[in-house]
Short mmCIF file of C-alpha atoms and ligand atoms in Angstrom, two decimals:
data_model
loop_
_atom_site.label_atom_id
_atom_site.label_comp_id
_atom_site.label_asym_id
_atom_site.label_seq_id
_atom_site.Cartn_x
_atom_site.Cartn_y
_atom_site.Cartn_z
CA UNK A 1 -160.73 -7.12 -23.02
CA UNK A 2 -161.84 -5.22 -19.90
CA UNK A 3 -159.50 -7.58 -17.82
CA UNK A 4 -156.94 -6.47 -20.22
CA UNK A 5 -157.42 -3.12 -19.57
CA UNK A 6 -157.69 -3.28 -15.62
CA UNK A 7 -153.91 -5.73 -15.79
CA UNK A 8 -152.78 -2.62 -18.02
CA UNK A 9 -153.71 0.41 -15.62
CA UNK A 10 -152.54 -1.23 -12.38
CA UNK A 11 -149.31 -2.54 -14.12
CA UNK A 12 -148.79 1.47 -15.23
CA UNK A 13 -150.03 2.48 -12.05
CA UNK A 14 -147.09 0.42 -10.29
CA UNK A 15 -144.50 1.70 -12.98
CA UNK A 16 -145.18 5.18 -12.13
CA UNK A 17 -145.43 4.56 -8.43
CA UNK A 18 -141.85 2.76 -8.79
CA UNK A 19 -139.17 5.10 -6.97
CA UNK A 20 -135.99 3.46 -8.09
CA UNK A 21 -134.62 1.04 -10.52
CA UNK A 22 -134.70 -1.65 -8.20
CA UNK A 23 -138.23 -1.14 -7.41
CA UNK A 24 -139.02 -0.50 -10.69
CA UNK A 25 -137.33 -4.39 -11.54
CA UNK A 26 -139.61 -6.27 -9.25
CA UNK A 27 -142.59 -4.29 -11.42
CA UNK A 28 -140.66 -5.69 -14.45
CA UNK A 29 -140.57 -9.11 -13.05
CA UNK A 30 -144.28 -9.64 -11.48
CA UNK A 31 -145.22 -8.66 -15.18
CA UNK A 32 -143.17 -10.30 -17.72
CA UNK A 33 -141.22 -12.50 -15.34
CA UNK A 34 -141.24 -16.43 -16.18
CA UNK A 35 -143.98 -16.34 -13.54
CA UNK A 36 -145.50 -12.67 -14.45
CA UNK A 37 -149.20 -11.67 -14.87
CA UNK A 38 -148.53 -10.87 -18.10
CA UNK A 39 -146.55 -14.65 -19.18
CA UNK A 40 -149.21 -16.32 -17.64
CA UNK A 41 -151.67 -14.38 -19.67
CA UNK A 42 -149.36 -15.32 -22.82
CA UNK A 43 -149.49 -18.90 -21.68
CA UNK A 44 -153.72 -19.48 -22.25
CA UNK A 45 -153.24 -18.25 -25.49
CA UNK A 46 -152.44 -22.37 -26.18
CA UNK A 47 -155.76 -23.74 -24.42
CA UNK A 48 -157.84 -21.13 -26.80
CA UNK A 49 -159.32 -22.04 -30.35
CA UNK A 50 -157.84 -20.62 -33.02
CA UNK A 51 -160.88 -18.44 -33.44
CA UNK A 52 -160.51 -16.94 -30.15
CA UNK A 53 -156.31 -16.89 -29.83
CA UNK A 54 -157.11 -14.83 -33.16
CA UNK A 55 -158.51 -12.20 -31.69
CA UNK A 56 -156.61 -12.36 -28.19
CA UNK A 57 -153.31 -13.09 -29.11
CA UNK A 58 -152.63 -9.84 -30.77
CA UNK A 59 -154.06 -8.20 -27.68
CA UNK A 60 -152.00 -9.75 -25.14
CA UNK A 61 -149.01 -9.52 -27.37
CA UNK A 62 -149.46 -5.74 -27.52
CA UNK A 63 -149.94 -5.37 -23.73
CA UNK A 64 -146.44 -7.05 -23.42
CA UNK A 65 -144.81 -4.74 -25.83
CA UNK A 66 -146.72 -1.29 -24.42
CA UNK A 67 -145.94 -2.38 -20.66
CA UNK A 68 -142.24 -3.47 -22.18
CA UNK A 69 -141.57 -0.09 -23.54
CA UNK A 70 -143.52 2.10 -20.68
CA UNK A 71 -141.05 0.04 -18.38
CA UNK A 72 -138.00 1.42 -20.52
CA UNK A 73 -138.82 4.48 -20.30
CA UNK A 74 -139.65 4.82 -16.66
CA UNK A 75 -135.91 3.57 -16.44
CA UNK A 76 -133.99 5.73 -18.54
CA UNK A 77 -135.81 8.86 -16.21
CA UNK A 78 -135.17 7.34 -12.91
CA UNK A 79 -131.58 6.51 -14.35
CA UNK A 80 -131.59 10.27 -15.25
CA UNK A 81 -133.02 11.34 -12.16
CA UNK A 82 -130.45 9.28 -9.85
CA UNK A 83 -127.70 10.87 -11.62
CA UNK A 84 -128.91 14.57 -11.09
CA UNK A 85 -129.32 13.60 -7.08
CA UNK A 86 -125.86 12.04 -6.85
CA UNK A 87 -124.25 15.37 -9.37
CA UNK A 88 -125.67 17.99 -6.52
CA UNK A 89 -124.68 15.72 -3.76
CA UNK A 90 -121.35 14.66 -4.71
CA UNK A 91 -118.39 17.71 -4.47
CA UNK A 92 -114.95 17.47 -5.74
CA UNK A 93 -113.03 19.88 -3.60
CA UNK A 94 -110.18 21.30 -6.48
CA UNK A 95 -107.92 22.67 -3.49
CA UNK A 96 -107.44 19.37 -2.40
CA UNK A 97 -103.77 18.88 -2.47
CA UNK A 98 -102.32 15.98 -5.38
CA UNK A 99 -101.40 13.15 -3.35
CA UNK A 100 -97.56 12.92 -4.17
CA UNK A 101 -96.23 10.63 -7.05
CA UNK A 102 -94.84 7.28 -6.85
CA UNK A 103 -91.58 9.15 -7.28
CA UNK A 104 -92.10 10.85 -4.30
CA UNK A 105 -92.39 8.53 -2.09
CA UNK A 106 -91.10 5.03 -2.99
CA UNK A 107 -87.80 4.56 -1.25
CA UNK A 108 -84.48 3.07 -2.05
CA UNK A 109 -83.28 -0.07 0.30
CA UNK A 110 -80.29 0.82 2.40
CA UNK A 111 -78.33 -1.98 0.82
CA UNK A 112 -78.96 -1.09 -2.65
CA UNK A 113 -78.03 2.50 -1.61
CA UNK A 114 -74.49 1.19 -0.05
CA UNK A 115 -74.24 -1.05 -3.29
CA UNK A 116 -74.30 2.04 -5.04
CA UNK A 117 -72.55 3.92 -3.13
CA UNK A 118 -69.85 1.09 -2.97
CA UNK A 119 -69.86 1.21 -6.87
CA UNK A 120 -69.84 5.09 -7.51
CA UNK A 121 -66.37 4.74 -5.37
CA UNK A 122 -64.52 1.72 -6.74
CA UNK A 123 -65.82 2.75 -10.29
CA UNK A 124 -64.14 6.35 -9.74
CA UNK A 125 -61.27 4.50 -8.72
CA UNK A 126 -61.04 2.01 -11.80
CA UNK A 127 -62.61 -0.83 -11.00
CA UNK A 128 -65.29 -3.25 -13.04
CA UNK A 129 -68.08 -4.43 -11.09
CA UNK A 130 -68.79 -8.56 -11.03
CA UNK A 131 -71.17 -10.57 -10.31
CA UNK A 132 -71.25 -14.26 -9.67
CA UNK A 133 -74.13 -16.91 -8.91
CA UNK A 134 -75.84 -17.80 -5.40
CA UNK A 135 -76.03 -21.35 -5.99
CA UNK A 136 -72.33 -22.03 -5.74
CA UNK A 137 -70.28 -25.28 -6.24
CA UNK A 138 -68.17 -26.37 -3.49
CA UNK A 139 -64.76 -26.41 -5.67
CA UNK A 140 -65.59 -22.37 -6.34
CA UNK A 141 -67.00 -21.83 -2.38
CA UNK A 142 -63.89 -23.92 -0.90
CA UNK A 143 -61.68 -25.86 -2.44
CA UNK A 144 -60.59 -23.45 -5.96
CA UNK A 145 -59.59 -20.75 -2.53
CA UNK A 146 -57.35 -23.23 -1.19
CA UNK A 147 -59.68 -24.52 1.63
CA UNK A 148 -58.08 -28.45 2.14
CA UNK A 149 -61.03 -31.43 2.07
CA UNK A 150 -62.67 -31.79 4.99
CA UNK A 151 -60.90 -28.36 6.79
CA UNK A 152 -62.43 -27.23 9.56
CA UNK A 153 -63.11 -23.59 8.06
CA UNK A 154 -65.56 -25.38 6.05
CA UNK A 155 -67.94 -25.74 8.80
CA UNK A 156 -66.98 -22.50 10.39
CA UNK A 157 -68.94 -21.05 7.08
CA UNK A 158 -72.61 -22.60 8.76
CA UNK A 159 -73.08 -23.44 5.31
CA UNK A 160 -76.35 -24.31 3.61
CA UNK A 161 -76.04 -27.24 1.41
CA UNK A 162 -78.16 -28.50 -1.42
CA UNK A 163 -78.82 -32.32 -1.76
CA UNK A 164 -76.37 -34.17 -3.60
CA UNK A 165 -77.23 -34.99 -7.08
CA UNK A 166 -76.95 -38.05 -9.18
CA UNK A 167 -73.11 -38.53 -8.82
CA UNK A 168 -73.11 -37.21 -5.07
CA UNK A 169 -71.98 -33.47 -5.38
CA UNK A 170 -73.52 -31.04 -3.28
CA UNK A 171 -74.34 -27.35 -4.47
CA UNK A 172 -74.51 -24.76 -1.78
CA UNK A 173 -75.20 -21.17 -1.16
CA UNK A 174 -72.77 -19.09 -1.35
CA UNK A 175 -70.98 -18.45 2.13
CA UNK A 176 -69.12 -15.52 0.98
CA UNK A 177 -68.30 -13.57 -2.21
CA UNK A 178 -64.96 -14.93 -2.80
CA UNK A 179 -65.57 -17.53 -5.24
CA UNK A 180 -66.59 -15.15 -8.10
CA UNK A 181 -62.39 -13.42 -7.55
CA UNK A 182 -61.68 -17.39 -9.23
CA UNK A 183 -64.61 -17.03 -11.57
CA UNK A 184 -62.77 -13.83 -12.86
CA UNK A 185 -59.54 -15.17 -13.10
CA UNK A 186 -61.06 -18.07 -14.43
CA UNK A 187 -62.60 -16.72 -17.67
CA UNK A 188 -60.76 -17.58 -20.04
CA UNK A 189 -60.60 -21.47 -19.19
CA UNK A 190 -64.04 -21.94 -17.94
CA UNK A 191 -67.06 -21.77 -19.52
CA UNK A 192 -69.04 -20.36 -17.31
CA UNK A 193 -72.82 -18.09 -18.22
CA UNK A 194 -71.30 -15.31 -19.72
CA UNK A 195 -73.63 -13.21 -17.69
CA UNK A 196 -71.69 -13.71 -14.82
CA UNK A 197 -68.81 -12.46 -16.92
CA UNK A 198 -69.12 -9.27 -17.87
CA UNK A 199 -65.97 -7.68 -16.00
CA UNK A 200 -64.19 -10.49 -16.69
CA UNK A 201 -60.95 -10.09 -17.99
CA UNK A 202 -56.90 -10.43 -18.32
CA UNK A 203 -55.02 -9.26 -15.63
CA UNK A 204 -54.16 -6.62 -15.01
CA UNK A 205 -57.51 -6.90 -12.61
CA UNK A 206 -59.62 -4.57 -10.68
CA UNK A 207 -63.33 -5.73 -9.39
CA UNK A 208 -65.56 -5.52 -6.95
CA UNK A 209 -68.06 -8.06 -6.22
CA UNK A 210 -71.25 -7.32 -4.62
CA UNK A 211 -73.31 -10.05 -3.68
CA UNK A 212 -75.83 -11.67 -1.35
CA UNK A 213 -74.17 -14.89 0.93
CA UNK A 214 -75.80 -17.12 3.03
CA UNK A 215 -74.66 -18.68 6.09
CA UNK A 216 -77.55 -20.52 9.05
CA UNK A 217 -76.92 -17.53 11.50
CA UNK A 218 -79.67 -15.57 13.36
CA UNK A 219 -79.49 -12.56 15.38
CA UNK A 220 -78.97 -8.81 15.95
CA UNK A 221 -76.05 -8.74 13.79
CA UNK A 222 -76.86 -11.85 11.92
CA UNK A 223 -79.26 -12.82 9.52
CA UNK A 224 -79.21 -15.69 7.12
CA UNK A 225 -78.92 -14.14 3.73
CA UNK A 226 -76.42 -11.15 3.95
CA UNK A 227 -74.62 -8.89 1.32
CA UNK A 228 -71.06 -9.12 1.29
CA UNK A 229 -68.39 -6.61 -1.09
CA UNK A 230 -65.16 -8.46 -2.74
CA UNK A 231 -62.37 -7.01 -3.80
CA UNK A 232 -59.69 -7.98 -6.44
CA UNK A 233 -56.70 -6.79 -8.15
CA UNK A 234 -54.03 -9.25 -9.69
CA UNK A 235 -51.10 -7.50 -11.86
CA UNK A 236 -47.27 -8.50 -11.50
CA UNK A 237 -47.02 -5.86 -9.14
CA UNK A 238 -49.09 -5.76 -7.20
CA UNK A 239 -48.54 -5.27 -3.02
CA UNK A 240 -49.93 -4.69 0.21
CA UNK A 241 -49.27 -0.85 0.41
CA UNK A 242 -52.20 -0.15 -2.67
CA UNK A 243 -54.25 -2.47 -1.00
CA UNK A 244 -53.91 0.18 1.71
CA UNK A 245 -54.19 2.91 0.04
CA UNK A 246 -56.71 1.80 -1.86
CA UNK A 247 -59.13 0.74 1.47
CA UNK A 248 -58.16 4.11 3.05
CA UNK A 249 -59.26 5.98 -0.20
CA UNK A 250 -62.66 3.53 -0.22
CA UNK A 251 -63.10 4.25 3.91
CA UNK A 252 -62.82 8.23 3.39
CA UNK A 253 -64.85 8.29 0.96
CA UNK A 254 -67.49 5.84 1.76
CA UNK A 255 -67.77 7.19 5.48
CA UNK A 256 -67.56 10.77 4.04
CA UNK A 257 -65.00 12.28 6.27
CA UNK A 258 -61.28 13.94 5.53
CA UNK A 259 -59.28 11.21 7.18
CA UNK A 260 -59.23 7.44 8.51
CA UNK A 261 -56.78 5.53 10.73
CA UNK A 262 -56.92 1.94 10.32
CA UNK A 263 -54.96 -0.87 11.94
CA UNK A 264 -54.35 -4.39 10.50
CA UNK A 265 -53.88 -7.15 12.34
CA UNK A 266 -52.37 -10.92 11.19
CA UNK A 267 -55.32 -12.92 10.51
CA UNK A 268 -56.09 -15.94 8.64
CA UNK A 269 -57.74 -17.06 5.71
CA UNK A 270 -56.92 -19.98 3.29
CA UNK A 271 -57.51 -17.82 0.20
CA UNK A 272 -54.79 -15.06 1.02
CA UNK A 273 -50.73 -15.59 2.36
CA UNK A 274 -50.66 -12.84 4.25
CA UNK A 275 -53.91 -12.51 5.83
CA UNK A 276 -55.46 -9.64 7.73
CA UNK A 277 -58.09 -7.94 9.21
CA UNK A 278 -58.67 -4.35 9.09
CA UNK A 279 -59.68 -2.37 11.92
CA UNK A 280 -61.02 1.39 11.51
CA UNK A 281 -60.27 3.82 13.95
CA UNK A 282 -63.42 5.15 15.60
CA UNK A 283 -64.78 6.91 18.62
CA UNK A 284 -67.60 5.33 20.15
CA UNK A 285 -68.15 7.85 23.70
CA UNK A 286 -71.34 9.00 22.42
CA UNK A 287 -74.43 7.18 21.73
CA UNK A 288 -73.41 6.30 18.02
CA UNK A 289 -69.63 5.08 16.37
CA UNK A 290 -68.42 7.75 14.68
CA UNK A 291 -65.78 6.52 11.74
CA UNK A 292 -62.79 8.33 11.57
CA UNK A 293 -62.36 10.48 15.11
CA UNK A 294 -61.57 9.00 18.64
CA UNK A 295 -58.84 6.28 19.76
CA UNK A 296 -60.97 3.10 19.66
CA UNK A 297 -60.89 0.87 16.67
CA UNK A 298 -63.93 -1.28 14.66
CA UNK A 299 -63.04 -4.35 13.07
CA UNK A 300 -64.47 -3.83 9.17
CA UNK A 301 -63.22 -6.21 6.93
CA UNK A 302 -60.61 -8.63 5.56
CA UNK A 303 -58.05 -8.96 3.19
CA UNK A 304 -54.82 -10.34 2.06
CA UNK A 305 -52.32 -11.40 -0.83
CA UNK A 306 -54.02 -13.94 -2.59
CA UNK A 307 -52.71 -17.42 -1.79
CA UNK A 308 -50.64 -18.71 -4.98
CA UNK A 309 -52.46 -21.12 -4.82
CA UNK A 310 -55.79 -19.62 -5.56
CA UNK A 311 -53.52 -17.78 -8.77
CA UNK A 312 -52.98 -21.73 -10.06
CA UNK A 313 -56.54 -22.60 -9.40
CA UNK A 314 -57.53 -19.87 -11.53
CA UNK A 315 -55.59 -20.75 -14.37
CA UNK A 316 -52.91 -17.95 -13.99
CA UNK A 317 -49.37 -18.30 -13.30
CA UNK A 318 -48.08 -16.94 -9.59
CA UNK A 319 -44.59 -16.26 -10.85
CA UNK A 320 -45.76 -13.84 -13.13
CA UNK A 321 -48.95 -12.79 -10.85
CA UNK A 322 -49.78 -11.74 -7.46
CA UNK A 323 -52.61 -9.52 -6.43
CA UNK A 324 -54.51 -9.18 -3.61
CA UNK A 325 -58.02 -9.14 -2.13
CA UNK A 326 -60.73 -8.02 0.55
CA UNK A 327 -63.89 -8.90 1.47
CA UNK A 328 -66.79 -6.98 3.80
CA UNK A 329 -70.21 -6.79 4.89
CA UNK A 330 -72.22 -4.51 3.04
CA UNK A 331 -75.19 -4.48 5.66
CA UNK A 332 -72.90 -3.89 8.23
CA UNK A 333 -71.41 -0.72 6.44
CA UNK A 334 -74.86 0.06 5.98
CA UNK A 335 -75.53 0.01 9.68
CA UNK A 336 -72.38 1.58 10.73
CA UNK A 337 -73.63 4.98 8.29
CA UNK A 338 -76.65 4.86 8.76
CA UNK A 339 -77.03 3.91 12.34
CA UNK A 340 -79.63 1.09 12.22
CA UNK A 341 -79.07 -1.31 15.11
CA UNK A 342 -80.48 -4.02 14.14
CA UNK A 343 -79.87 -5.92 10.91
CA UNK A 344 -83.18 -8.38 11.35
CA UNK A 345 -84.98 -5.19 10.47
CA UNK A 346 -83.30 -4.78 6.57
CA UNK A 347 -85.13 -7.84 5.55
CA UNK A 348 -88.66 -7.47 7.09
CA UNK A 349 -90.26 -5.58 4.47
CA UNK A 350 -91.99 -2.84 6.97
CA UNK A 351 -92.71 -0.01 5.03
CA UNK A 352 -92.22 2.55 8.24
CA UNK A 353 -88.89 1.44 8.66
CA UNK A 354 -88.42 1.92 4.82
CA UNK A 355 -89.67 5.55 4.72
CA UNK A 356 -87.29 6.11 8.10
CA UNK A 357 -84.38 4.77 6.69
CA UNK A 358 -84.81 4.22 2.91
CA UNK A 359 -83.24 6.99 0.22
CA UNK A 360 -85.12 8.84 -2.28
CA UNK A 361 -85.07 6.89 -5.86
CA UNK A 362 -83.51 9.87 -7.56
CA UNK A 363 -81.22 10.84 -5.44
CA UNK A 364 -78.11 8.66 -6.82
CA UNK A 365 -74.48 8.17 -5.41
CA UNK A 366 -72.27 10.15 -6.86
CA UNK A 367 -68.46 11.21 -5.61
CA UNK A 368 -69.33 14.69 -7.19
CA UNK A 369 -72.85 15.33 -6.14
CA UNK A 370 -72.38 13.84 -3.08
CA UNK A 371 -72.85 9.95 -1.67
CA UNK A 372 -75.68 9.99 0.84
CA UNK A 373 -77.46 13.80 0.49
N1 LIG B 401 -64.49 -14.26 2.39
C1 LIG B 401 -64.18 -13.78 3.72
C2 LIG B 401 -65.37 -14.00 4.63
O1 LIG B 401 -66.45 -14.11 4.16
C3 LIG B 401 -63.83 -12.32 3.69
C4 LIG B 401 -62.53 -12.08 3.00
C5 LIG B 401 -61.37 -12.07 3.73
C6 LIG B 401 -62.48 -11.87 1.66
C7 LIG B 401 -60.14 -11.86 3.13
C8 LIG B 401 -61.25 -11.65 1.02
C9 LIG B 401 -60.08 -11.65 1.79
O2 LIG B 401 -61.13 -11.44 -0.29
O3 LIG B 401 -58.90 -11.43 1.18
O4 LIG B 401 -65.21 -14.05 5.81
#
C-alpha cells in the first residue's frame, strides 16, 4: 500500500507543479496513458490471486479515479487562470473606427456602368432592352444578315468557331450583336428560349441589344471577348433622319454635354442598304478626346437601313417594313468617358484598377439624377 501511496503523492506533486494544460496532459498521460504508471499498475491486477486482486484491485482502482478527478480539477483552474491572463492582456480599443461595409467599397465594372447607362437612355427614349445567346449559329451570325456563303466578311469577323457536330454545322461565338435584331423580328416564327425573348415583339420595334462578342483579336484596343450595343427599329416609316436624331439624342446624353456634331460617311455592311459609319465631332489638342467641342472627328459606330433582305429573313414583309439599325462598342464608349487607355485592363480582374475606375454600387444611371455622378 505504501508504494501506493508514494505513486499517489508524486503523481499530485506533478499535478500541482503542472503550469499549463499542456504540461498538465503529459502528467495525464505518464499516469493513465496506455503506457502510464498507473495502467501498468492496473495491468498486475491479472497475475494476482483472487485473494490478493481482492484487496488490491479496489485500491488501485481508487488511485485511478482520485488522480482522474485531481487531474480535472487542476484543469478547469489553469483553464480559468489562462483566461484571466489573456482578459487583462487583451484590449479592444472602442474608438477604433468600423471598417466600412461591403457597400462601401465594392465597385461597379465600367461596362456594367455604360450598360446601364446605355439602358437608362434608350429606355427614356422608348426602347425594350434584348438579349440574345453567345453561342450563335452561323445562319443568325451571317447568313439570316445577308452575308453570301463563303463572303469574305466572314473571315474579316476573326471568328471563333465551335467543332462541327454530327451533321457538320459549326456553332460560333458571336462576332457581333446583330444576330439577336433577326431573333427579334423572328419571334413569332421561331421557337427560340423564350428567355432570349422578352422584348420581343410586332413591329412597330425599338431595342437595344447589349451583349458580349467575340472575335481572336489582341491588343490595346482589342481584346477577345468585347461588349458591343445594337440598335433596332422597324415600322413602315421608318428613315434615316430618326436614326439621326435618335444617335444625336443617345451621344448628348450619353457623353453628357449640350450638343454633338457628327458626320456619316458611306460605309458598308451586308445587313443594312445604305450603310454608314458615324463619326463624332471631337477635339483631341489636349491630353484626353473631349466629345462634343473641337473640329476633329472620332469614328463611333455603325448603322444603316436594314437590308430587305434581312426584313425577309426575319419573317417580315419589306414592302410593308423598313427600319433601321446601329451597332457600337460598349468598352470603347467606356474608354472614351472614362478615359482608360487601355482596354486589356477591363478584363484583368485587378482590384486597384477597380477602385480607380469602378462606380459606387448605389449610385445608379439615371437621366434625372444624373448618368455618371
Ligand atoms: N455588327 C457591326 C459590327 O460588329 C456593327 C453594325 C454596323 C451594326 C451597322 C449595325 C449596323 O446594326 O447597322 O461591326
Amino acid at each position: 500500500m505504501s508504494d501506493l501511496n508514494a505513486l499517489s503523492t508524486s503523481i499530485r506533486a506533478a499535478i500541482a507543479e503542472a503550469g499549463d494544460e499542456t504540461a498538465l496532459e503529459a502528467v495525464r498521460i505518464a499516469a493513465l496513458g496506455k503506457k502510464g504508471s498507473i495502467s501498468a499498475l492496473l495491468a498486475t491486477l491479472g497475475q494476482m490471486s483472487p485473494d490478493e486482486r481482492k484487496e488490491k484491485g479496489p485500491a488501485i482502482n481508487g488511485l485511478k479515479t482520485e488522480i482522474a478527478a485531481a487531474i480535472e480539477e487542476r484543469r478547469v483552474a489553469l483553464a480559468a487562470e489562462a483566461l484571466e491572463k489573456r482578459l487583462a492582456s487583451e484590449k479592444v480599443d472602442v474608438t477604433l473606427p468600423l471598417r466600412p461595409a461591403p457597400t462601401a467599397t465594392g465597385r461597379v465594372h465600367p461596362v456594367s456602368q455604360v450598360i446601364d447607362e446605355i439602358t437608362a437612355i434608350f429606355s427614356d427614349m422608348g426602347f425594350a432592352i434584348a438579349e440574345g445567346p453567345d453561342i450563335e449559329t452561323d445562319y443568325y451570325n451571317f447568313t439570316a444578315l445577308n452575308f453570301p456563303e463563303g463572303h469574305p466578311a466572314r473571315e474579316m469577323h476573326d471568328t471563333f468557331f465551335f467543332q462541327p457536330d454530327a451533321d457538320g454545322n459549326r456553332k460560333l461565338l458571336r462576332t457581333h450583336t446583330s444576330p439577336v435584331q433577326v431573333r427579334v423580328m423572328k419571334q413569332t416564327n421561331e421557337k427560340v428560349p423564350a428567355k432570349w425573348m422578352s422584348a420581343a415583339q410586332e413591329p412597330p420595334i425599338r431595342v437595344v441589344i447589349p451583349g458580349r462578342t467575340y472575335r481572336n483579336d489582341s491588343d490595346q484596343t482589342h481584346t477577345p471577348m468585347f461588349h458591343q450595343v445594337e440598335g433596332l427599329v422597324i415600322d413602315k416609316g421608318s428613315h434615316i433622319g430618326q436614326l439621326r436624331w435618335v444617335l444625336e439624342e443617345f451621344l448628348k446624353a450619353f457623353f453628357e454635354v449640350e450638343s454633338v456634331k457628327t458626320r456619316f460617311r458611306p460605309s458598308f455592311f451586308p445587313f443594312t442598304e445604305p450603310s454608314m459609319e458615324v463619326d463624332v465631332q471631337c477635339d483631341r489638342s489636349g491630353n484626353e478626346v473631349k466629345i462634343g467641342e473641337g473640329n476633329d472627328w472620332l469614328e463611333i459606330l455603325g448603322c444603316g437601313m436594314v437590308h430587305p433582305n434581312v426584313i425577309t429573313n426575319a419573317g417580315l414583309d419589306p414592302d410593308v417594313y423598313q427600319g433601321f439599325a446601329w451597332g457600337m462598342g460598349i468598352d470603347r464608349l467606356a474608354m472614351l468617358k472614362y478615359g482608360m487607355p487601355d482596354l486589356r485592363a477591363f478584363f484583368d480582374a485587378d482590384k486597384r484598377w477597380l477602385d480607380h475606375y469602378g462606380f459606387r454600387p448605389f449610385d445608379l444611371p439615371t437621366l434625372f439624377g444624373g448618368l455618371s455622378n
